[in-house]
mmCIF file with all atom_site columns, C-alpha atoms in Angstrom:
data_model
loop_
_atom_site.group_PDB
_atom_site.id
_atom_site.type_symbol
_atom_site.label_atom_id
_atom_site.label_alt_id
_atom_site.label_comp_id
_atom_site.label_asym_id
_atom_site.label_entity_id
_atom_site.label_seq_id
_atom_site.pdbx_PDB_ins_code
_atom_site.Cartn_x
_atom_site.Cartn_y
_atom_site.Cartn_z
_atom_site.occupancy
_atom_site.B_iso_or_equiv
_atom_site.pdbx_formal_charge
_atom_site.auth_seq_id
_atom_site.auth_comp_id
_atom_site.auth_asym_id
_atom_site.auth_atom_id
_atom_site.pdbx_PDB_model_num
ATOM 1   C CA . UNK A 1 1   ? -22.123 5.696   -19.279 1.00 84.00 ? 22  UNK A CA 1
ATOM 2   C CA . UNK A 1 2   ? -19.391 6.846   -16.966 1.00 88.00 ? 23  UNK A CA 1
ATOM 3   C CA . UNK A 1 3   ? -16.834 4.605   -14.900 1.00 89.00 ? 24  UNK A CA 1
ATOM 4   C CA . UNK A 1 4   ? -14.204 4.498   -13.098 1.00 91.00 ? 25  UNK A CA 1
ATOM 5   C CA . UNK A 1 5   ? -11.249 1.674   -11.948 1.00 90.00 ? 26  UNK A CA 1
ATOM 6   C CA . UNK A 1 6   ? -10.704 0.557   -8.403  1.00 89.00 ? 27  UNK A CA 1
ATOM 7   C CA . UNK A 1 7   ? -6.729  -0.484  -8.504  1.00 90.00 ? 28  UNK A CA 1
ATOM 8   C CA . UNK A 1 8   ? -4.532  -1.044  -5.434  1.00 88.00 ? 29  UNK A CA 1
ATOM 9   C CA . UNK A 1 9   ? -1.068  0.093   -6.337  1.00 87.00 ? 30  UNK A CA 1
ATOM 10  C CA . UNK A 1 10  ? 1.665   2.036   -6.074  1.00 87.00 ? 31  UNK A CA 1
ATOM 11  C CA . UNK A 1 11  ? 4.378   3.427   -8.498  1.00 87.00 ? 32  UNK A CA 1
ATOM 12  C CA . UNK A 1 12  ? 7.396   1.116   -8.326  1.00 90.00 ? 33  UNK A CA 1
ATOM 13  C CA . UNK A 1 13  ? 10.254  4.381   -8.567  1.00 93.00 ? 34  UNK A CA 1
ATOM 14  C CA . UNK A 1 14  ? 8.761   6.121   -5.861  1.00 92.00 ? 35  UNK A CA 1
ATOM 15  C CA . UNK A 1 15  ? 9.342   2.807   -3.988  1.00 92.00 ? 36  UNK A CA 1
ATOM 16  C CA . UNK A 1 16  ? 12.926  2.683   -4.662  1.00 93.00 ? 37  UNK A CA 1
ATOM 17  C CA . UNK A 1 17  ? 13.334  6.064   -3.879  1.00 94.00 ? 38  UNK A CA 1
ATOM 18  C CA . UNK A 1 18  ? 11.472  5.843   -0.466  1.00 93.00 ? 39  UNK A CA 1
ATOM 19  C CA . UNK A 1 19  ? 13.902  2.879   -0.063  1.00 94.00 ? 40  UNK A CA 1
ATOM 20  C CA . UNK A 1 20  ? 16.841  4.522   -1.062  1.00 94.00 ? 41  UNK A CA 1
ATOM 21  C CA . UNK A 1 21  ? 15.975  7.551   1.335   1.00 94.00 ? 42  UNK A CA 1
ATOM 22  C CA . UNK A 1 22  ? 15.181  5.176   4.420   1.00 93.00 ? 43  UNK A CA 1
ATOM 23  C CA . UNK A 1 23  ? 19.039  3.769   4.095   1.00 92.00 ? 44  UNK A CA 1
ATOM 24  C CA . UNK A 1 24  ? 19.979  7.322   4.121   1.00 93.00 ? 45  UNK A CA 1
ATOM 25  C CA . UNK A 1 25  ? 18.242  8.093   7.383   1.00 92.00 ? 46  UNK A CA 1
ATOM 26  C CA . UNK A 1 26  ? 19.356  5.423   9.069   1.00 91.00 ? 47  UNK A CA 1
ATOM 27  C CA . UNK A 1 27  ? 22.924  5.815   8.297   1.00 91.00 ? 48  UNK A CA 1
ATOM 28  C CA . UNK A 1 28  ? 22.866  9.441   9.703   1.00 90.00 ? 49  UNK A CA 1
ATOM 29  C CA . UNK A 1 29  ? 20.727  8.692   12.700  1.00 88.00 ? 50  UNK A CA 1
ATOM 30  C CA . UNK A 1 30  ? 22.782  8.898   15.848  1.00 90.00 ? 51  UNK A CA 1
ATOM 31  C CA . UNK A 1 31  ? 20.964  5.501   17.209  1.00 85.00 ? 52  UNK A CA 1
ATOM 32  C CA . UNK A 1 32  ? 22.337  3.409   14.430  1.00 85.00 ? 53  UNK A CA 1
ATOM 33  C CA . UNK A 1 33  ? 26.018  5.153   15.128  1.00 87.00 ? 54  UNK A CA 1
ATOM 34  C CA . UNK A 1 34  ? 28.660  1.874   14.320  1.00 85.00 ? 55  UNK A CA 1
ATOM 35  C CA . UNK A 1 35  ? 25.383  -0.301  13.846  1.00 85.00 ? 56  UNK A CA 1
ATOM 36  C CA . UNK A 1 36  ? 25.250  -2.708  10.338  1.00 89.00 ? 57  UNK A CA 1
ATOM 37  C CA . UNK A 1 37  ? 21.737  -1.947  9.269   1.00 89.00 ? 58  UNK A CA 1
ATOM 38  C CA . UNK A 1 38  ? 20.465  -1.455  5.853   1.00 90.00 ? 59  UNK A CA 1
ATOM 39  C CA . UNK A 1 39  ? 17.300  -1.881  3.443   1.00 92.00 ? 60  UNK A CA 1
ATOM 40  C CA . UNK A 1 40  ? 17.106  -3.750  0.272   1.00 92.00 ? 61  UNK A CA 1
ATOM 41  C CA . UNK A 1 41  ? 14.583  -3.580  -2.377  1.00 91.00 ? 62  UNK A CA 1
ATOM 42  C CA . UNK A 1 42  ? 14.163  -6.809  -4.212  1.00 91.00 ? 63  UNK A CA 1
ATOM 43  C CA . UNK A 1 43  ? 10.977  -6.817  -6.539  1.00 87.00 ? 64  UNK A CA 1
ATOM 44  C CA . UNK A 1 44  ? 7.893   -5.794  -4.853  1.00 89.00 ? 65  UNK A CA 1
ATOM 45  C CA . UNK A 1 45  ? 9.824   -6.963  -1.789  1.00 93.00 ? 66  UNK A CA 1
ATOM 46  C CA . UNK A 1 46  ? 12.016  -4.916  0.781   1.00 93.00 ? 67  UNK A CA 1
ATOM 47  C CA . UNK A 1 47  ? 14.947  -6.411  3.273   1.00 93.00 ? 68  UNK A CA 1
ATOM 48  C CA . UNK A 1 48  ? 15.393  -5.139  6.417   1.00 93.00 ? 69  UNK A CA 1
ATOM 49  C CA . UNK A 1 49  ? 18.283  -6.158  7.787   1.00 92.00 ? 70  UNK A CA 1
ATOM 50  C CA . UNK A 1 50  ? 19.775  -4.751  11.529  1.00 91.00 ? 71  UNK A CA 1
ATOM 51  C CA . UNK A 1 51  ? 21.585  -6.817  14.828  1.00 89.00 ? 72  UNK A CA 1
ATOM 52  C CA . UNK A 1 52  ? 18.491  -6.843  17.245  1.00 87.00 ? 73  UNK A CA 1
ATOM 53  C CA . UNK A 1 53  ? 15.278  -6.971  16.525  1.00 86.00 ? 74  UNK A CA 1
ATOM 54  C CA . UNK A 1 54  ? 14.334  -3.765  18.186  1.00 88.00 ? 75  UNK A CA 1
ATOM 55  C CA . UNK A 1 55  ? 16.603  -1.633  15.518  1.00 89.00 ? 76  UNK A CA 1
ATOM 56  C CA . UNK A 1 56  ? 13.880  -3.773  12.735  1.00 90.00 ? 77  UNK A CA 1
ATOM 57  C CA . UNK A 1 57  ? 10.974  -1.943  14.833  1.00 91.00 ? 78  UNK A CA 1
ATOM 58  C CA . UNK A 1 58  ? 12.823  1.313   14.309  1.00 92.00 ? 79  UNK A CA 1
ATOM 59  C CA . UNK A 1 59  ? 13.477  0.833   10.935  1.00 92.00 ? 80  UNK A CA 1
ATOM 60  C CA . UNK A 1 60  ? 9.935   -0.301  9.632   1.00 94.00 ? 81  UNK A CA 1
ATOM 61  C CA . UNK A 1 61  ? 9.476   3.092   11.397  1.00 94.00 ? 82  UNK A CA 1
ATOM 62  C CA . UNK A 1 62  ? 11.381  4.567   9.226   1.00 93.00 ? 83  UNK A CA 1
ATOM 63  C CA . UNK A 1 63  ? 10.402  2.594   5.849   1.00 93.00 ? 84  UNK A CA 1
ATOM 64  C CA . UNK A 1 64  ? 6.684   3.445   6.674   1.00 94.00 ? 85  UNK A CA 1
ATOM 65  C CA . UNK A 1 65  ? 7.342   7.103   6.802   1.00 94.00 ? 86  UNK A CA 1
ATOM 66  C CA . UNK A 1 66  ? 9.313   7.257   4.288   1.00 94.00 ? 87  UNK A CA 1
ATOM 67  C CA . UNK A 1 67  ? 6.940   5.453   1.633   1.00 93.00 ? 88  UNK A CA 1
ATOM 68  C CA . UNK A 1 68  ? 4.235   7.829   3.119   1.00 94.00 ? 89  UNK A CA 1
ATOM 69  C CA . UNK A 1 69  ? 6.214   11.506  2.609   1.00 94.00 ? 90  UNK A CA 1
ATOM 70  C CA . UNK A 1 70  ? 6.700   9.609   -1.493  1.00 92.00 ? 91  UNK A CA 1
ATOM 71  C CA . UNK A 1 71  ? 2.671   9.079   -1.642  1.00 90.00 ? 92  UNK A CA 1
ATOM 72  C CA . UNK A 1 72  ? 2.625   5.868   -1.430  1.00 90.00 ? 93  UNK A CA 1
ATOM 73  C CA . UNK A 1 73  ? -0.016  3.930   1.201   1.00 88.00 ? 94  UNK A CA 1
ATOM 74  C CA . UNK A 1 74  ? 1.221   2.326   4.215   1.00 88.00 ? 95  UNK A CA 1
ATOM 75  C CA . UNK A 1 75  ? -1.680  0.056   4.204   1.00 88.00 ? 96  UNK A CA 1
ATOM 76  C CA . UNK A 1 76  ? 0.059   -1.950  1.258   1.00 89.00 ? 97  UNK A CA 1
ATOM 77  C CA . UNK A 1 77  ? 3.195   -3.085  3.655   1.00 90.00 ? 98  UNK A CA 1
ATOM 78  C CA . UNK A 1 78  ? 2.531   -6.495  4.495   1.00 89.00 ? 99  UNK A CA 1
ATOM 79  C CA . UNK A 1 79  ? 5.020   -6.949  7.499   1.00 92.00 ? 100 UNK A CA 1
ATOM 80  C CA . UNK A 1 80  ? 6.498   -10.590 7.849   1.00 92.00 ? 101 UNK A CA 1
ATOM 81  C CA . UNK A 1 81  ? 8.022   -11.984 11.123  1.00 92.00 ? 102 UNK A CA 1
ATOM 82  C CA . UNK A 1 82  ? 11.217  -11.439 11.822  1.00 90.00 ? 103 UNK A CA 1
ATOM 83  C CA . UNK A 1 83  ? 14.311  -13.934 11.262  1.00 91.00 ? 104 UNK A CA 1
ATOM 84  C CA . UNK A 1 84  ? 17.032  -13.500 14.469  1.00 90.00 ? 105 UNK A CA 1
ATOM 85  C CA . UNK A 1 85  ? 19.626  -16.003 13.834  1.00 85.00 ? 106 UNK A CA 1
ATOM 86  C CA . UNK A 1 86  ? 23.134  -15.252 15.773  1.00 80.00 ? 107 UNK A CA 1
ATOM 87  C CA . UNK A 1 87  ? 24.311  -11.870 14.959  1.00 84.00 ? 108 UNK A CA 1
ATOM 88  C CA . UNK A 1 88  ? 21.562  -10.543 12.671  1.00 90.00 ? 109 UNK A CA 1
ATOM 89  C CA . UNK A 1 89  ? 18.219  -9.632  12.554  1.00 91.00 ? 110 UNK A CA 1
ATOM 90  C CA . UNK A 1 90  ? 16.304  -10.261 8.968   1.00 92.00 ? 111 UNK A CA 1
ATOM 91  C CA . UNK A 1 91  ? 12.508  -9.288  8.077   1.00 93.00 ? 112 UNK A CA 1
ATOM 92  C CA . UNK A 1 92  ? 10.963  -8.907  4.988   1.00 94.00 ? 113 UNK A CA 1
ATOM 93  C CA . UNK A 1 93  ? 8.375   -6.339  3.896   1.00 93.00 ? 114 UNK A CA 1
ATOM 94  C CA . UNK A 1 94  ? 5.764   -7.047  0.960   1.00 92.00 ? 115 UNK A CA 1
ATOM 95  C CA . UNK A 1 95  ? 4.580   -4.316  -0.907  1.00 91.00 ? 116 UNK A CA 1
ATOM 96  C CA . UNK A 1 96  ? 1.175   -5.860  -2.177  1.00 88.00 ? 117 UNK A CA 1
ATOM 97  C CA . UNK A 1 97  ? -0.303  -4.522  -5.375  1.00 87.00 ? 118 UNK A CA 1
ATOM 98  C CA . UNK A 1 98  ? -3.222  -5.498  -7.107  1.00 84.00 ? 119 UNK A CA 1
ATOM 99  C CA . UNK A 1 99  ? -6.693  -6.774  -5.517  1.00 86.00 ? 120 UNK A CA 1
ATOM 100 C CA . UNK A 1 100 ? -6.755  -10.365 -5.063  1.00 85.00 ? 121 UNK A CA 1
ATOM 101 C CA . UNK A 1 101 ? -10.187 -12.113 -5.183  1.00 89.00 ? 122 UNK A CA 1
ATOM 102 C CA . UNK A 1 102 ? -11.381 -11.802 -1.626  1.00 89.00 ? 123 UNK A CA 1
ATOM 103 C CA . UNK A 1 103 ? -10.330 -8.105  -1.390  1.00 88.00 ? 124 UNK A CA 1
ATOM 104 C CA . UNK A 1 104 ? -12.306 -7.475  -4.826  1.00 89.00 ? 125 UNK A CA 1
ATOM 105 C CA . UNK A 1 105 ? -15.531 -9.345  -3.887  1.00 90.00 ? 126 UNK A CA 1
ATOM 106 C CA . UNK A 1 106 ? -15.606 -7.239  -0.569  1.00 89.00 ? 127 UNK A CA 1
ATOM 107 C CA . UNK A 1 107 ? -15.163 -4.127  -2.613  1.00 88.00 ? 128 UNK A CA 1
ATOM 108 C CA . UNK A 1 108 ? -18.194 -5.431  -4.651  1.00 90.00 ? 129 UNK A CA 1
ATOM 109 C CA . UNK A 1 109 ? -20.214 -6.436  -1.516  1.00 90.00 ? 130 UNK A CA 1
ATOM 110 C CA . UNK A 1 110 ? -19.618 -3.047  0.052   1.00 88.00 ? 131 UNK A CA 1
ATOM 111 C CA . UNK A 1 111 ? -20.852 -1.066  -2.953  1.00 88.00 ? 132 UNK A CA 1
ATOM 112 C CA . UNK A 1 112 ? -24.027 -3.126  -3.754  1.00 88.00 ? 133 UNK A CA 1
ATOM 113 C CA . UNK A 1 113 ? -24.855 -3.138  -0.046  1.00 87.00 ? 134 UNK A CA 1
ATOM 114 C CA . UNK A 1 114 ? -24.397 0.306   -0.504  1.00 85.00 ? 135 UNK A CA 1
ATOM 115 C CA . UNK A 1 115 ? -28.311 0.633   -2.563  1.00 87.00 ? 136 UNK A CA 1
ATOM 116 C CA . UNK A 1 116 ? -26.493 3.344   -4.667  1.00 87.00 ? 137 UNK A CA 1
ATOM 117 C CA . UNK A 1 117 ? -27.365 2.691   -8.707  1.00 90.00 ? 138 UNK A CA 1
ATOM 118 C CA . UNK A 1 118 ? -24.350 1.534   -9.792  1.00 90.00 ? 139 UNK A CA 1
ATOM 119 C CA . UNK A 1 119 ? -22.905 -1.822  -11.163 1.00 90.00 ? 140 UNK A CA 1
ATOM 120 C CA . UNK A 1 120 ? -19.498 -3.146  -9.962  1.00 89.00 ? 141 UNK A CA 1
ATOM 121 C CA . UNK A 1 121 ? -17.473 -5.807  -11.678 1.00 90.00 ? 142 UNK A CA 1
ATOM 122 C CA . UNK A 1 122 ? -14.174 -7.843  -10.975 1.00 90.00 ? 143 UNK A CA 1
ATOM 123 C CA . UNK A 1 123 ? -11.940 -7.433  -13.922 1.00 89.00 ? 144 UNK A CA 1
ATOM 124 C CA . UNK A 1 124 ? -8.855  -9.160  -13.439 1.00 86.00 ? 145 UNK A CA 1
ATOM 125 C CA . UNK A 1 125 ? -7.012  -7.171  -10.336 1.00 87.00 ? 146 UNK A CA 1
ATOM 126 C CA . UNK A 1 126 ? -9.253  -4.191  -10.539 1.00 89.00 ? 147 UNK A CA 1
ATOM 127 C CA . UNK A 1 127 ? -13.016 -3.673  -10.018 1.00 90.00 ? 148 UNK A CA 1
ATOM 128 C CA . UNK A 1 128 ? -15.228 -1.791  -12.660 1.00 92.00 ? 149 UNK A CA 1
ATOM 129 C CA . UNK A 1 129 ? -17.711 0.406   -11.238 1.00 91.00 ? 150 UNK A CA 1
ATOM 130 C CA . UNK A 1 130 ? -20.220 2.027   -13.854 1.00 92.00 ? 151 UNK A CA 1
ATOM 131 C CA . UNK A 1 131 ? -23.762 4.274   -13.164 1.00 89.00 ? 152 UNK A CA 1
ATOM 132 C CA . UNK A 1 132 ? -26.228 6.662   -14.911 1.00 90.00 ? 153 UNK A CA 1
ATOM 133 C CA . UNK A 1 133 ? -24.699 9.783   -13.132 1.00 88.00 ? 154 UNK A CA 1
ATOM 134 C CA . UNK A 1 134 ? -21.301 11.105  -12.009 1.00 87.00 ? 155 UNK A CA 1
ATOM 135 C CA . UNK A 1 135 ? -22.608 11.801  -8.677  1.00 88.00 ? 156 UNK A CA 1
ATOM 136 C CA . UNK A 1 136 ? -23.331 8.047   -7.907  1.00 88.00 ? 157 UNK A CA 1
ATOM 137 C CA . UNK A 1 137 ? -19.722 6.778   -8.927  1.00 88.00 ? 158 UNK A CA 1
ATOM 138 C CA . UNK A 1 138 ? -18.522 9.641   -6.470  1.00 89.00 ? 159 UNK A CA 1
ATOM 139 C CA . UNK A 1 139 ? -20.813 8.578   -3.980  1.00 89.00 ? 160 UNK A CA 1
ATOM 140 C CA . UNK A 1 140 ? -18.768 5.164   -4.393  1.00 88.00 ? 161 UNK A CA 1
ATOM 141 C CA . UNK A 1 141 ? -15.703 6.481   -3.993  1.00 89.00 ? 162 UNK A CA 1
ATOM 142 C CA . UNK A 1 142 ? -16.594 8.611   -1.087  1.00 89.00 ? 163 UNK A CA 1
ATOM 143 C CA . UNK A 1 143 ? -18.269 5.479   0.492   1.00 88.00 ? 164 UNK A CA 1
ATOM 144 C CA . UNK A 1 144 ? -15.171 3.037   0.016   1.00 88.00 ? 165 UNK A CA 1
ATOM 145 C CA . UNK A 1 145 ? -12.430 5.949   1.298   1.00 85.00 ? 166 UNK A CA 1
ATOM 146 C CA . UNK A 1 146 ? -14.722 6.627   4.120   1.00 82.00 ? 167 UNK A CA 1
ATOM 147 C CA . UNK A 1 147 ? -14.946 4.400   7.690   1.00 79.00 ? 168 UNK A CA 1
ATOM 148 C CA . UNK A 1 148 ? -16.895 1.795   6.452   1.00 75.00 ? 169 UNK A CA 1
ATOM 149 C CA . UNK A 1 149 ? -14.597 1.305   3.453   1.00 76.00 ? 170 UNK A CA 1
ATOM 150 C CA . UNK A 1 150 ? -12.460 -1.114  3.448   1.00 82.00 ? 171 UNK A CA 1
ATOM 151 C CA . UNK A 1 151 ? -8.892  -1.577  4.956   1.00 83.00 ? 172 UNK A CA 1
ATOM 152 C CA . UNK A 1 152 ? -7.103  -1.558  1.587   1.00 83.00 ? 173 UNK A CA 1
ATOM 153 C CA . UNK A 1 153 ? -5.195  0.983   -0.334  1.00 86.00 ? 174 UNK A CA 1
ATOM 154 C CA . UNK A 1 154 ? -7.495  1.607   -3.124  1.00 88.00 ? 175 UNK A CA 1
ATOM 155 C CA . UNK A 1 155 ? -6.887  4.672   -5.927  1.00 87.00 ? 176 UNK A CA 1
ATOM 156 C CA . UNK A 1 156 ? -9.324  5.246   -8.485  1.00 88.00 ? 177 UNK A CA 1
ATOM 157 C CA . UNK A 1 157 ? -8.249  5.619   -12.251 1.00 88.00 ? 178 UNK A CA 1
ATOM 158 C CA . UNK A 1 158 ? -9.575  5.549   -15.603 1.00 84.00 ? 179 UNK A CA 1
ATOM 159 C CA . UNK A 1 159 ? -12.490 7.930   -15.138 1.00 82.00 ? 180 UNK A CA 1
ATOM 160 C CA . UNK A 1 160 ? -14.909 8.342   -17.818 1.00 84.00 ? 181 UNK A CA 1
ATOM 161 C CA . UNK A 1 161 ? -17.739 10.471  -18.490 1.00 79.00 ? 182 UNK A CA 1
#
């Protein structure tokens, strides 16, 4: 029977690169001229670090466009408040991967709700989808990158026929 893999993430080098990048830009742009403000990449987890919290705005900017121009989603920046103490400006930027529980039971609701003939099950951080025909698991897959898909960002892998 074919199926396919619903996975949220992102590959970790092009993450470091979109990082590395981002620092670039920011040391050349002419509003940061004699300004201490720099990214980190920590994990799954990126520093942003500036002296006002209006250069942080600017720079999550940045970050976001940067991760987007190396293919990877913006929707899987999870954007914490920022830190001011004194003379700097801290905030820390999640990059989530994998579907957690809630995410993956919507994915599941939205597909059965769906009526299309296909079965969808949680496995771990990824959700299973299998069906009689190839048309119906791209029906799915139209369905959850479409408007009434969900707000996540999803890539599909592991397609069998």
């Amino acid at each position: 029977m074919p199926s396919f893999d619903i996975v949220s993430e992102f590959d970790q080098h092009e993450a470091a690169n979109a990082v590395d990048q981002a620092n670039r830009e920011v040391q050349s742009r002419f509003d940061f001229k004699g300004v201490d403000a720099s990214f980190a990449l920590e994990g799954d987890k990126v520093q942003l670090e500036a002296e006002v919290d209006f250069q942080l705005k600017q720079m999550l900017d940045v970050l976001r466009n940067r991760l987007i121009a190396r293919g990877i989603d913006a929707r899987c920046m999870d954007v914490k408040d920022a830190v001011l103490s004194g003379v700097k400006a801290r905030q820390e930027v999640e990059l989530k991967q994998g579907l957690d529980q809630a995410e993956a039971k919507d994915v599941v609701k939205r597909i059965k709700g769906s009526k299309l003939k296909v079965q969808a099950q949680i496995q771990g951080e990824k959700v299973r989808v299998t069906g009689k025909k190839r048309d119906d698991l791209q029906s799915v897959m139209a369905l959850l990158r479409g408007e009434e898909g969900p707000d996540l960002p999803l890539q599909f892998d592991n397609f069998r026929d």
